[in-house]
Coordinates of C-alpha atoms in Angstrom, one line a residue:
Chain A
X1 CA -19.1 -7.6 21.6
X2 CA -19.2 -5.8 18.3
X3 CA -17.0 -2.7 17.9
X4 CA -18.8 0.2 16.6
X5 CA -17.3 2.4 13.9
X6 CA -16.9 5.2 16.5
X7 CA -14.6 3.0 18.5
X8 CA -12.2 2.4 15.6
X9 CA -9.1 4.3 14.7
X10 CA -9.0 5.9 11.3
X11 CA -5.8 4.8 9.4
X12 CA -5.8 8.3 7.8
X13 CA -6.5 6.6 4.4
X14 CA -10.2 6.8 3.6
X15 CA -10.3 3.8 1.3
X16 CA -8.5 1.6 3.8
X17 CA -10.9 2.6 6.6
X18 CA -13.8 1.5 4.3
X19 CA -12.0 -1.9 3.7
X20 CA -11.6 -2.3 7.5
X21 CA -15.2 -1.4 8.1
X22 CA -14.4 1.9 9.9
X23 CA -10.7 1.6 10.9
X24 CA -8.4 -0.4 13.1
X25 CA -9.4 -1.8 16.5
X26 CA -7.6 0.1 19.2
X27 CA -5.1 -1.4 21.5
X28 CA -3.9 -4.0 18.9
X29 CA -0.8 -4.5 16.8
X30 CA -0.8 -4.6 13.1
X31 CA 1.8 -5.8 10.7
X32 CA 2.3 -3.8 7.4
X33 CA 4.2 -6.0 5.0
X34 CA 5.6 -5.3 1.5
X35 CA 8.7 -5.0 -0.6
X36 CA 10.8 -1.8 -1.0
X37 CA 8.7 1.1 -2.3
X38 CA 5.3 -0.3 -1.6
X39 CA 4.2 2.4 0.8
X40 CA 4.7 1.0 4.3
X41 CA 6.2 4.1 5.7
X42 CA 3.7 6.4 3.9
X43 CA 0.9 4.4 5.5
X44 CA 2.5 4.8 8.9
X45 CA 2.7 8.6 8.3
X46 CA -1.0 8.8 7.4
X47 CA -1.8 6.7 10.5
X48 CA 0.2 9.0 12.8
X49 CA -0.9 12.3 11.2
X50 CA -4.6 11.2 11.6
X51 CA -4.0 10.6 15.3
X52 CA -2.2 14.0 15.8
X53 CA -5.1 15.7 14.0
X54 CA -7.5 14.3 16.6
X55 CA -5.2 15.7 19.4
X56 CA -3.8 12.2 20.2
X57 CA -0.3 11.5 21.5
X58 CA 1.5 9.6 18.7
X59 CA 4.9 8.2 18.3
X60 CA 7.2 7.3 15.3
X61 CA 9.9 4.9 16.2
X62 CA 12.3 4.8 13.3
X63 CA 15.1 2.3 13.1
X64 CA 16.1 3.1 9.5
X65 CA 15.2 6.6 8.3
X66 CA 16.2 9.7 10.1
X67 CA 13.6 12.1 11.5
X68 CA 14.5 15.1 9.2
X69 CA 14.0 13.0 6.1
X70 CA 10.8 11.5 7.3
X71 CA 9.4 15.1 8.1
X72 CA 10.4 16.3 4.6
X73 CA 8.9 13.3 2.9
X74 CA 5.6 13.9 4.9
X75 CA 5.5 17.5 4.0
X76 CA 5.9 16.6 0.4
X77 CA 2.7 14.6 0.5
X78 CA 0.9 17.3 2.5
X79 CA 0.9 15.6 6.0
X80 CA 1.5 17.8 9.0
X81 CA 3.8 16.1 11.5
X82 CA 4.2 19.0 13.8
X83 CA 2.6 17.1 16.7
X84 CA 4.1 13.7 15.9
X85 CA 6.7 12.7 18.3
X86 CA 9.8 10.9 16.9
X87 CA 12.2 8.4 18.4
X88 CA 15.0 8.4 15.9
X89 CA 17.1 5.2 16.4
X90 CA 18.5 5.2 12.8
X91 CA 22.3 5.2 12.5
X92 CA 24.0 8.6 12.3
X93 CA 26.3 9.5 9.5
X94 CA 29.1 9.4 12.1
X95 CA 28.6 5.7 12.5
X96 CA 30.3 5.3 9.2
X97 CA 32.6 8.4 9.2
X98 CA 33.9 7.8 12.7
X99 CA 34.5 4.2 12.2
X100 CA 31.9 3.1 14.9
X101 CA 31.8 -0.4 13.6
X102 CA 32.7 -3.0 16.1
X103 CA 33.1 -6.8 16.3
X104 CA 34.1 -7.5 19.8
X105 CA 30.5 -8.3 21.0
X106 CA 27.5 -9.1 19.0
X107 CA 25.1 -6.3 18.0
X108 CA 22.5 -8.2 20.1
X109 CA 24.6 -7.7 23.2
X110 CA 25.7 -4.1 22.5
X111 CA 22.6 -2.5 21.1
X112 CA 19.6 -4.2 22.6
X113 CA 19.8 -2.6 26.0
X114 CA 20.2 1.0 25.0
X115 CA 17.6 0.7 22.3
X116 CA 15.2 -0.9 24.7
X117 CA 15.8 1.7 27.3
X118 CA 15.2 4.5 24.9
X119 CA 11.9 3.0 23.7
X120 CA 10.7 2.3 27.2
X121 CA 11.6 5.8 28.3
X122 CA 9.7 7.4 25.3
X123 CA 6.6 5.3 25.7
X124 CA 6.4 5.8 29.4
X125 CA 6.9 9.6 29.0
X126 CA 4.6 10.2 26.1
X127 CA 2.0 7.4 26.8
X128 CA 1.1 7.4 23.0
X129 CA -2.2 6.1 21.7
X130 CA -0.6 5.4 18.3
X131 CA 2.8 3.9 17.8
X132 CA 4.4 3.3 14.3
X133 CA 7.6 1.2 14.3
X134 CA 9.5 1.1 11.1
X135 CA 10.9 -1.6 10.5
X136 CA 10.4 -4.0 13.4
X137 CA 12.5 -6.6 11.5
X138 CA 15.6 -4.6 12.6
X139 CA 15.0 -6.2 16.0
X140 CA 16.0 -9.5 14.5
X141 CA 19.6 -8.4 14.5
X142 CA 19.3 -7.6 18.2
X143 CA 18.2 -11.1 19.2
X144 CA 20.7 -13.9 19.7
X145 CA 18.4 -16.5 18.2
X146 CA 14.9 -17.0 16.7
X147 CA 13.4 -17.9 20.0
X148 CA 14.7 -14.7 21.7
X149 CA 13.4 -12.6 18.9
X150 CA 9.9 -14.0 19.0
X151 CA 9.9 -13.6 22.8
X152 CA 11.2 -10.1 22.6
X153 CA 8.7 -9.0 20.0
X154 CA 5.7 -10.5 21.7
X155 CA 6.8 -8.9 24.9
X156 CA 7.5 -5.5 23.2
X157 CA 4.0 -5.5 21.5
X158 CA 2.3 -6.5 24.8
X159 CA 4.3 -3.6 26.6
X160 CA 2.7 -1.2 24.0
X161 CA -0.9 -2.5 23.8
X162 CA -1.2 -2.9 27.5
X163 CA -0.6 0.9 27.7
X164 CA -3.5 1.3 25.2
X165 CA -1.4 2.1 22.2
X166 CA -2.5 0.9 18.8
X167 CA 0.6 -0.2 17.0
X168 CA 1.5 -0.4 13.3
X169 CA 4.8 -2.0 12.6
X170 CA 6.5 -2.9 9.3
X171 CA 8.5 -5.8 8.2
X172 CA 11.0 -6.2 5.3
X173 CA 10.4 -9.8 4.3
X174 CA 12.7 -11.5 1.9
X175 CA 13.5 -15.1 0.9
X176 CA 16.5 -15.0 3.2
X177 CA 14.6 -13.6 6.2
X178 CA 10.9 -14.5 5.9
X179 CA 8.6 -12.7 8.3
X180 CA 6.2 -15.6 8.9
X181 CA 6.8 -15.4 12.7
X182 CA 5.7 -11.8 12.7
X183 CA 2.6 -12.7 10.8
X184 CA 1.5 -15.1 13.6
X185 CA 2.2 -12.5 16.2
X186 CA 0.2 -9.6 14.7
X187 CA -3.5 -9.1 15.2
X188 CA -3.8 -7.9 11.7
X189 CA -1.8 -8.0 8.4
X190 CA -1.9 -5.3 5.8
X191 CA 0.0 -6.6 2.6
X192 CA 1.2 -4.0 0.1
X193 CA 2.4 -5.1 -3.3
X194 CA 3.4 -3.7 -6.6
X195 CA 2.9 -5.8 -9.7
X196 CA 2.3 -5.5 -13.5
X197 CA -1.2 -4.2 -12.9
X198 CA -0.1 -1.6 -10.3
X199 CA -0.1 -1.1 -6.6
X200 CA -2.5 -3.0 -4.5
X201 CA -3.4 -3.6 -0.9
X202 CA -4.8 -6.8 0.7
X203 CA -6.0 -7.5 4.3
X204 CA -4.5 -10.9 5.0
X205 CA -5.8 -11.1 8.6
X206 CA -7.8 -9.1 11.1
X207 CA -8.5 -10.5 14.5
X208 CA -11.9 -9.4 15.9
X209 CA -13.3 -7.9 12.9
X210 CA -14.6 -8.5 9.4
X211 CA -13.1 -6.7 6.4
X212 CA -13.5 -6.5 2.6
X213 CA -11.4 -9.2 1.3
X214 CA -9.5 -9.2 -2.0
X215 CA -6.8 -7.1 -3.7
X216 CA -7.7 -3.4 -3.7
X217 CA -6.0 -1.1 -5.9
X218 CA -3.9 1.6 -4.4
X219 CA -2.1 4.8 -5.4
X220 CA 1.0 6.6 -4.1
X221 CA 1.5 10.2 -5.4
X222 CA 2.1 13.8 -4.1
X223 CA -1.1 13.4 -2.0
X224 CA 0.2 10.4 -0.3
X225 CA -1.7 7.0 -0.3
X226 CA -5.1 6.4 -1.7
X227 CA -6.9 3.1 -1.6
X228 CA -9.7 2.1 -3.8
X229 CA -11.8 -0.7 -2.4
X230 CA -13.0 -3.5 -4.6
X231 CA -16.6 -2.6 -5.6
X232 CA -18.9 -5.0 -3.7
X233 CA -22.4 -4.2 -5.2
X234 CA -24.3 -6.1 -2.5
X235 CA -23.0 -3.6 0.0
X236 CA -24.7 -0.7 -1.8
X237 CA -28.4 -0.5 -2.2
X238 CA -31.0 2.3 -2.0
X239 CA -34.7 2.3 -2.4
X240 CA -35.8 3.9 -5.7
X241 CA -38.8 4.1 -7.9
X242 CA -38.1 2.0 -11.0
X243 CA -39.9 4.6 -13.1
X244 CA -39.3 4.9 -16.8
X245 CA -37.2 7.9 -17.9
X246 CA -38.1 9.3 -21.2
X247 CA -35.8 10.2 -24.1
X248 CA -37.8 13.3 -25.1
X249 CA -38.3 11.8 -28.6
X250 CA -42.0 10.4 -28.7
X251 CA -41.1 7.8 -31.4
X252 CA -38.2 6.4 -29.4
X253 CA -40.3 6.4 -26.3
X254 CA -43.0 4.5 -28.3
X255 CA -40.3 2.0 -29.2
X256 CA -39.4 1.5 -25.6
X257 CA -43.1 1.5 -24.4
X258 CA -42.4 4.6 -22.4
X259 CA -38.8 4.8 -21.9
X260 CA -35.9 3.2 -19.9
X261 CA -36.3 2.1 -16.2
X262 CA -34.2 3.5 -13.5
X263 CA -31.9 0.8 -12.1
X264 CA -31.4 -1.0 -15.5
X265 CA -28.4 -1.3 -17.9
X266 CA -29.0 -0.5 -21.5
X267 CA -26.7 -1.4 -24.3
X268 CA -26.6 1.2 -27.2
X269 CA -25.2 -1.1 -29.9
X270 CA -24.2 -0.2 -33.4
X271 CA -21.4 0.3 -35.8
X272 CA -19.0 3.2 -35.7
X273 CA -20.5 6.6 -36.5
X274 CA -24.1 5.2 -36.2
X275 CA -24.9 7.7 -33.4
X276 CA -24.7 5.7 -30.1
X277 CA -23.2 8.5 -28.1
X278 CA -25.6 11.1 -29.5
X279 CA -28.5 8.7 -28.6
X280 CA -27.2 8.5 -25.0
X281 CA -26.8 12.3 -24.8
X282 CA -30.5 12.6 -25.9
X283 CA -31.5 10.7 -22.7
X284 CA -29.2 13.0 -20.7
X285 CA -30.7 16.1 -22.4
X286 CA -34.1 15.0 -21.1
X287 CA -32.7 14.2 -17.7
X288 CA -31.3 17.7 -17.5
X289 CA -34.7 19.2 -18.2
X290 CA -36.0 17.3 -15.1
X291 CA -33.0 18.8 -13.3
X292 CA -31.2 15.5 -13.0
X293 CA -27.5 15.1 -13.2
X294 CA -25.9 12.8 -15.8
X295 CA -22.3 11.7 -16.3
X296 CA -20.7 10.6 -19.5
X297 CA -17.4 8.8 -19.1
X298 CA -15.7 8.9 -22.5
X299 CA -12.9 6.5 -23.1
X300 CA -12.4 7.3 -26.8
X301 CA -13.5 10.6 -28.0
X302 CA -12.3 14.0 -26.6
X303 CA -14.7 16.1 -24.5
X304 CA -14.5 19.1 -26.9
X305 CA -15.5 16.9 -29.9
X306 CA -18.6 15.7 -28.0
X307 CA -19.5 19.2 -26.9
X308 CA -19.1 20.6 -30.4
X309 CA -21.1 17.9 -32.1
X310 CA -23.9 18.4 -29.5
X311 CA -24.1 22.1 -30.5
X312 CA -24.6 21.0 -34.2
X313 CA -27.6 18.8 -33.4
X314 CA -29.5 20.8 -30.8
X315 CA -28.1 19.1 -27.8
X316 CA -26.5 22.0 -25.9
X317 CA -24.1 19.9 -23.8
X318 CA -22.1 23.0 -22.9
X319 CA -25.0 24.6 -21.3
X320 CA -25.9 21.5 -19.4
X321 CA -22.3 21.2 -18.2
X322 CA -22.3 24.8 -17.0
X323 CA -25.7 24.1 -15.1
X324 CA -24.1 21.0 -13.5
X325 CA -26.7 18.6 -15.0
X326 CA -24.0 17.0 -17.2
X327 CA -20.4 16.0 -16.7
X328 CA -18.4 14.7 -19.5
X329 CA -15.1 13.3 -18.3
X330 CA -12.4 11.8 -20.5
X331 CA -10.7 8.8 -19.2
X332 CA -7.3 8.5 -20.5
X333 CA -5.7 5.1 -21.4
X334 CA -4.1 3.4 -18.4
X335 CA -5.2 6.3 -16.2
X336 CA -7.2 4.2 -13.9
X337 CA -7.5 0.7 -12.5
X338 CA -11.1 -0.6 -12.5
X339 CA -11.3 0.0 -8.6
X340 CA -10.2 3.5 -9.0
X341 CA -12.6 4.1 -11.8
X342 CA -15.4 2.6 -9.7
X343 CA -14.4 5.0 -6.9
X344 CA -14.9 7.9 -9.3
X345 CA -18.2 6.7 -10.4
X346 CA -19.2 6.2 -6.8
X347 CA -18.4 9.8 -6.0
X348 CA -20.6 11.0 -8.8
X349 CA -23.5 8.8 -7.6
X350 CA -23.2 9.1 -3.9
X351 CA -21.9 12.6 -3.5
X352 CA -23.3 14.4 -6.6
X353 CA -26.4 12.3 -7.0
X354 CA -25.9 11.4 -10.7
X355 CA -29.0 9.7 -12.1
X356 CA -27.7 8.6 -15.6
X357 CA -24.3 7.2 -16.1
X358 CA -23.0 6.4 -19.5
X359 CA -19.7 4.6 -20.4
X360 CA -18.6 5.3 -23.9
X361 CA -17.6 2.6 -24.8
X362 CA -17.3 -1.0 -23.4
X363 CA -14.3 -1.7 -25.7
X364 CA -12.7 1.6 -24.6
X365 CA -13.1 0.4 -21.0
X366 CA -11.4 -2.8 -21.8
X367 CA -8.5 -1.2 -23.6
X368 CA -8.0 1.6 -21.2
X369 CA -8.3 0.1 -17.8
X370 CA -5.2 -1.2 -16.0
X371 CA -6.0 -4.6 -14.4
X372 CA -7.3 -8.0 -14.7
X373 CA -10.8 -9.6 -15.1
X374 CA -12.1 -6.4 -16.7
X375 CA -15.4 -8.0 -17.7
X376 CA -16.1 -9.0 -14.1
X377 CA -15.1 -5.5 -13.0
X378 CA -17.5 -3.9 -15.4
X379 CA -20.2 -6.3 -14.3
X380 CA -19.7 -5.3 -10.6
X381 CA -19.8 -1.6 -11.6
X382 CA -23.0 -1.9 -13.6
X383 CA -24.6 -4.1 -10.8
X384 CA -23.7 -1.3 -8.3
X385 CA -25.2 1.4 -10.4
X386 CA -28.4 -0.7 -10.8
X387 CA -28.6 -1.1 -7.0
X388 CA -28.3 2.6 -6.7
X389 CA -31.2 3.2 -9.0
X390 CA -29.0 4.8 -11.7
X391 CA -29.9 4.4 -15.3
X392 CA -26.8 2.9 -17.0
X393 CA -25.9 3.3 -20.7
X394 CA -23.2 1.4 -22.2
X395 CA -22.2 2.0 -25.8
X396 CA -21.1 -1.2 -27.7
X397 CA -19.6 -1.0 -31.0
X398 CA -20.2 -3.7 -33.6
X399 CA -17.6 -4.3 -36.2
X400 CA -19.7 -4.9 -39.3
X401 CA -21.4 -1.9 -40.9
X402 CA -24.1 -4.2 -42.6
X403 CA -24.6 -7.9 -43.0
X404 CA -25.1 -10.5 -40.3
X405 CA -26.5 -9.0 -37.2
X406 CA -24.6 -9.1 -33.9
X407 CA -25.4 -7.0 -30.8
X408 CA -21.7 -7.2 -29.6
X409 CA -18.5 -8.9 -30.5
X410 CA -17.8 -9.3 -26.8
X411 CA -19.3 -11.9 -24.5
X412 CA -21.0 -9.3 -22.3
X413 CA -24.7 -9.4 -23.6
X414 CA -25.6 -10.9 -20.2
X415 CA -25.0 -7.6 -18.6
X416 CA -27.8 -5.9 -20.5
X417 CA -31.4 -5.4 -19.3
X418 CA -32.2 -3.5 -22.4
X419 CA -30.6 -3.5 -25.9
X420 CA -31.3 -0.7 -28.3
X421 CA -29.4 -1.2 -31.6
X422 CA -28.6 1.0 -34.5
X423 CA -28.1 -0.4 -38.1
X424 CA -26.8 0.9 -41.4
X425 CA -29.2 0.0 -44.2
X426 CA -28.7 0.1 -48.0
X427 CA -32.1 1.1 -49.5
X428 CA -32.3 2.0 -53.2
X429 CA -28.6 2.5 -53.2
X430 CA -28.7 4.9 -50.4
X431 CA -27.0 4.5 -47.0
X432 CA -29.6 5.0 -44.2
X433 CA -29.9 4.0 -40.6
X434 CA -32.5 2.2 -38.4
X435 CA -33.1 1.8 -34.8
X436 CA -34.7 -1.0 -33.0
X437 CA -35.1 -2.6 -29.6
X438 CA -33.9 -6.2 -29.1
X439 CA -34.5 -6.7 -25.5
X440 CA -36.2 -5.1 -22.6
X441 CA -36.3 -6.8 -19.3
X442 CA -39.1 -4.9 -17.4
X443 CA -41.6 -4.3 -20.2
X444 CA -42.7 -5.1 -23.6
X445 CA -41.4 -3.1 -26.5
X446 CA -42.1 -2.3 -30.2
X447 CA -40.8 -5.1 -32.3
X448 CA -40.6 -3.1 -35.5
X449 CA -37.6 -1.0 -36.6
X450 CA -37.7 2.7 -37.4
X451 CA -35.5 4.9 -39.4
X452 CA -33.0 6.9 -37.5
X453 CA -31.3 10.0 -38.6
X454 CA -29.1 12.7 -36.9
X455 CA -29.9 16.2 -38.4
X456 CA -29.1 19.7 -37.6
X457 CA -32.5 19.7 -35.7
X458 CA -31.5 16.8 -33.6
X459 CA -32.3 13.1 -33.7
X460 CA -35.1 12.2 -36.0
X461 CA -36.9 8.8 -35.7
X462 CA -39.4 7.9 -38.4
X463 CA -42.5 5.7 -38.3
X464 CA -42.2 1.9 -38.0
X465 CA -40.5 0.4 -41.2
X466 CA -43.3 -2.0 -41.7
X467 CA -42.9 -2.1 -45.6
X468 CA -39.4 -3.5 -45.5
X469 CA -38.3 -7.0 -45.0
X470 CA -34.8 -8.4 -44.4
X471 CA -33.7 -5.3 -42.5
X472 CA -31.3 -7.2 -40.3
X473 CA -29.4 -8.3 -43.4
X474 CA -28.5 -4.7 -44.0
X475 CA -29.9 -4.9 -47.5
X476 CA -33.7 -4.9 -47.0
X477 CA -36.3 -5.0 -49.8
X478 CA -39.7 -3.2 -50.1
X479 CA -42.5 -5.7 -49.5
X480 CA -44.7 -4.3 -52.2
X481 CA -41.8 -4.2 -54.7
Chain B
X1 CA 46.3 2.8 47.9
X2 CA 48.3 2.7 44.6
X3 CA 48.7 -1.1 45.1
X4 CA 44.9 -1.5 45.5
X5 CA 44.3 0.4 42.4
X6 CA 46.7 -1.7 40.4
X7 CA 45.1 -4.7 41.8
X8 CA 41.8 -3.7 40.2
X9 CA 43.3 -2.4 37.0
X10 CA 43.2 -4.4 33.8
X11 CA 45.1 -3.5 30.7
X12 CA 43.1 -3.6 27.4
X13 CA 44.9 -3.6 24.1
X14 CA 43.2 -3.2 20.8
X15 CA 43.4 -1.2 17.5
X16 CA 39.6 -0.6 17.0
X17 CA 38.5 2.4 19.0
X18 CA 34.9 1.4 19.3
X19 CA 35.9 -2.1 20.4
X20 CA 38.1 -0.6 23.0
X21 CA 35.3 1.7 24.2
X22 CA 32.8 -1.2 24.5
X23 CA 35.4 -3.4 26.2
X24 CA 36.4 -0.7 28.7
X25 CA 32.8 0.1 29.5
X26 CA 32.0 -3.6 30.0
X27 CA 35.0 -4.1 32.3
X28 CA 34.3 -1.1 34.3
X29 CA 30.7 -2.4 34.8
X30 CA 32.3 -5.5 36.3
X31 CA 34.0 -3.3 38.9
X32 CA 37.5 -2.9 37.5
X33 CA 39.4 0.1 36.2
X34 CA 41.0 0.0 32.8
X35 CA 44.3 1.0 31.3
X36 CA 44.0 1.4 27.6
X37 CA 46.6 0.9 24.8
X38 CA 45.0 1.7 21.4
X39 CA 48.4 1.4 19.5
X40 CA 51.5 -0.6 19.7
X41 CA 53.5 2.5 20.7
X42 CA 51.1 3.1 23.6
X43 CA 51.5 -0.5 24.7
X44 CA 55.3 -0.3 24.5
X45 CA 55.3 2.9 26.6
X46 CA 53.1 1.3 29.2
X47 CA 55.4 -1.7 29.4
X48 CA 58.6 0.5 29.4
X49 CA 57.2 2.6 32.3
X50 CA 56.3 -0.6 34.1
X51 CA 52.8 0.8 34.9
X52 CA 51.1 -1.6 37.4
X53 CA 48.0 -3.6 36.3
X54 CA 46.8 -7.1 37.2
X55 CA 45.6 -8.6 34.0
X56 CA 45.8 -8.0 30.2
X57 CA 43.2 -8.5 27.5
X58 CA 44.9 -8.1 24.1
X59 CA 42.8 -8.1 20.8
X60 CA 45.5 -8.8 18.3
X61 CA 43.4 -7.8 15.3
X62 CA 45.0 -5.0 13.2
X63 CA 48.4 -5.2 14.8
X64 CA 51.6 -6.5 13.1
X65 CA 53.7 -9.3 14.4
X66 CA 55.4 -7.0 17.0
X67 CA 52.3 -7.5 19.1
X68 CA 53.6 -11.0 20.0
X69 CA 56.8 -9.6 21.3
X70 CA 54.7 -7.4 23.7
X71 CA 52.7 -10.5 24.7
X72 CA 55.9 -12.2 25.6
X73 CA 56.9 -9.2 27.7
X74 CA 53.7 -9.4 29.6
X75 CA 54.1 -13.1 30.2
X76 CA 57.7 -12.4 31.3
X77 CA 56.2 -10.1 34.0
X78 CA 53.7 -12.9 35.1
X79 CA 50.8 -10.9 33.9
X80 CA 47.8 -13.2 33.2
X81 CA 47.0 -12.7 29.5
X82 CA 43.7 -13.2 27.7
X83 CA 44.2 -13.0 23.8
X84 CA 41.2 -12.1 21.8
X85 CA 41.3 -13.4 18.3
X86 CA 39.5 -12.9 15.0
X87 CA 37.0 -15.5 14.2
X88 CA 38.3 -19.1 13.8
X89 CA 42.0 -18.3 13.3
X90 CA 44.0 -21.4 14.3
X91 CA 47.3 -19.6 13.7
X92 CA 46.4 -16.8 16.1
X93 CA 45.3 -19.4 18.6
X94 CA 48.7 -21.1 18.3
X95 CA 50.6 -18.0 18.5
X96 CA 48.7 -16.8 21.4
X97 CA 49.4 -19.9 23.5
X98 CA 53.0 -19.9 22.3
X99 CA 53.4 -16.4 23.7
X100 CA 52.0 -17.0 27.1
X101 CA 48.3 -16.6 26.9
X102 CA 46.2 -18.3 29.6
X103 CA 43.2 -18.3 27.4
X104 CA 42.3 -17.4 23.8
X105 CA 38.7 -16.3 22.9
X106 CA 37.3 -15.7 19.6
X107 CA 35.2 -12.6 18.5
X108 CA 32.4 -11.8 18.9
X109 CA 32.6 -12.5 22.6
X110 CA 29.7 -13.4 24.7
X111 CA 29.7 -11.0 27.7
X112 CA 28.8 -13.5 30.3
X113 CA 31.6 -15.9 29.1
X114 CA 34.1 -13.0 29.1
X115 CA 33.1 -12.0 32.7
X116 CA 33.5 -15.6 33.8
X117 CA 36.9 -15.9 32.2
X118 CA 38.3 -12.8 33.7
X119 CA 36.9 -13.8 37.1
X120 CA 38.5 -17.3 36.9
X121 CA 41.8 -16.0 35.6
X122 CA 42.1 -13.5 38.4
X123 CA 41.2 -16.0 41.0
X124 CA 43.9 -18.3 39.7
X125 CA 46.5 -15.6 40.3
X126 CA 47.6 -15.2 43.8

């Protein structure tokens, strides 16, 4: 029988629920693994606070940290634990100060019974639907041998789940005390890690349910835990009309045989200063006139500079921003992982209904994002936007101002449905610019180039440059000369 | 009545308070009463006063050599003596037997084994 989303228990972390296809299956026991500082306890706090918000009876069994400190930590990340019950089994400071250490019997013989009694009493009294136990590996010291430990843990988890509790328990695994045994016993495993690319979360096992596999990036800050699921484009698709969107410049629309189709990726290629960003803004300006929202993620230039430049060329980006038809967002270097950035893009598309998304630029994306496989990540993002019917504009900088023609220095041309390029030309000793279309997947296009200029009246595109030859060399000559 | 109380009373000697508490609680769960000596002075007073008890458990950890003199006094009174020694100390084991111990057990003790040892040693005494 398939479990519906309504039957599942929210973990209290939105991104994690998405990875789990709605949340945890009730009445099961899940292992949260990870080294020190990876967020195991924070996840548990979210899990219990989410239950308490729904009026559930929830219980935190702490074998390490004391209740006061846990409540303080939770308040710091904005979680209300008022209705969370605590069973604090952590050692009191008196244990050290009053010399309560003993060696006459083993801890297993002395501690197990009172701890078991206290847990049993609390569970039977409260009948919690959610239990978080941190860390379960402490029980290892209360068992006389490995067999006893395994038997006790299995019996303990069964004791809880038979009473309809959903259990999250943590382990502190190390080379000396591996937790492989706990991994076998758990119904699900949530792995938390912290490596050179940042924090990440992986579901290693989930009995009775599918999940989004892979390493998802994660954030721990003053708001607690946030998880950013890997973008799986195939899971996102909407029906849309692949109509052409116009630029508002008749000459450019002629070049494109009507405009750019929704749900396509367009490279705006050219050397520095040629006008790629401005060209993208032109499409956004026209979109704003249709009442559509556009988003420009700038990875290089500051927002103010883009706004100011727009004002000087009749693109009133400031007014568009005020109307909500344009958002220009600066992405700072190393601010985001690709998953986190994708989540930000998804918010714009799914919640704010953005119809044009521009990433300025591809090289900025590759330099600014923290993570691995950046080209694959960009591919997934553009594929997602295509599936959502969004027109995607990517600016791609070419290193050479003139000379041998290349669309991009990076091996990413396969991402493009359309390629519009800008070129510097030297004509009669004067530096001028040309615009052309190199590729258009869904329609034919004009094969000639046109002169391109940015003036105080806006973008000007001239008639086809049919009298010139050798344009792509950068130093064309007049045919009749 | 006093005789009966003495017959059920076990002397426990040790310098670690927490160990003494745990040992006393365990022995009381077995159905005996305890007489505690947490210091050498307390033990000497008990011996000087000739307080009655039937059996002695002595954890020698943390005491100086004078503890062996006390063990010898217990032995002289025909009190069955169980010495509790730190882990793997051959010297303590030898000294224990030399000063009249019926048994020497190493820490940490297994509760079931300790209960059996007490039971057997008490049965062996008329």
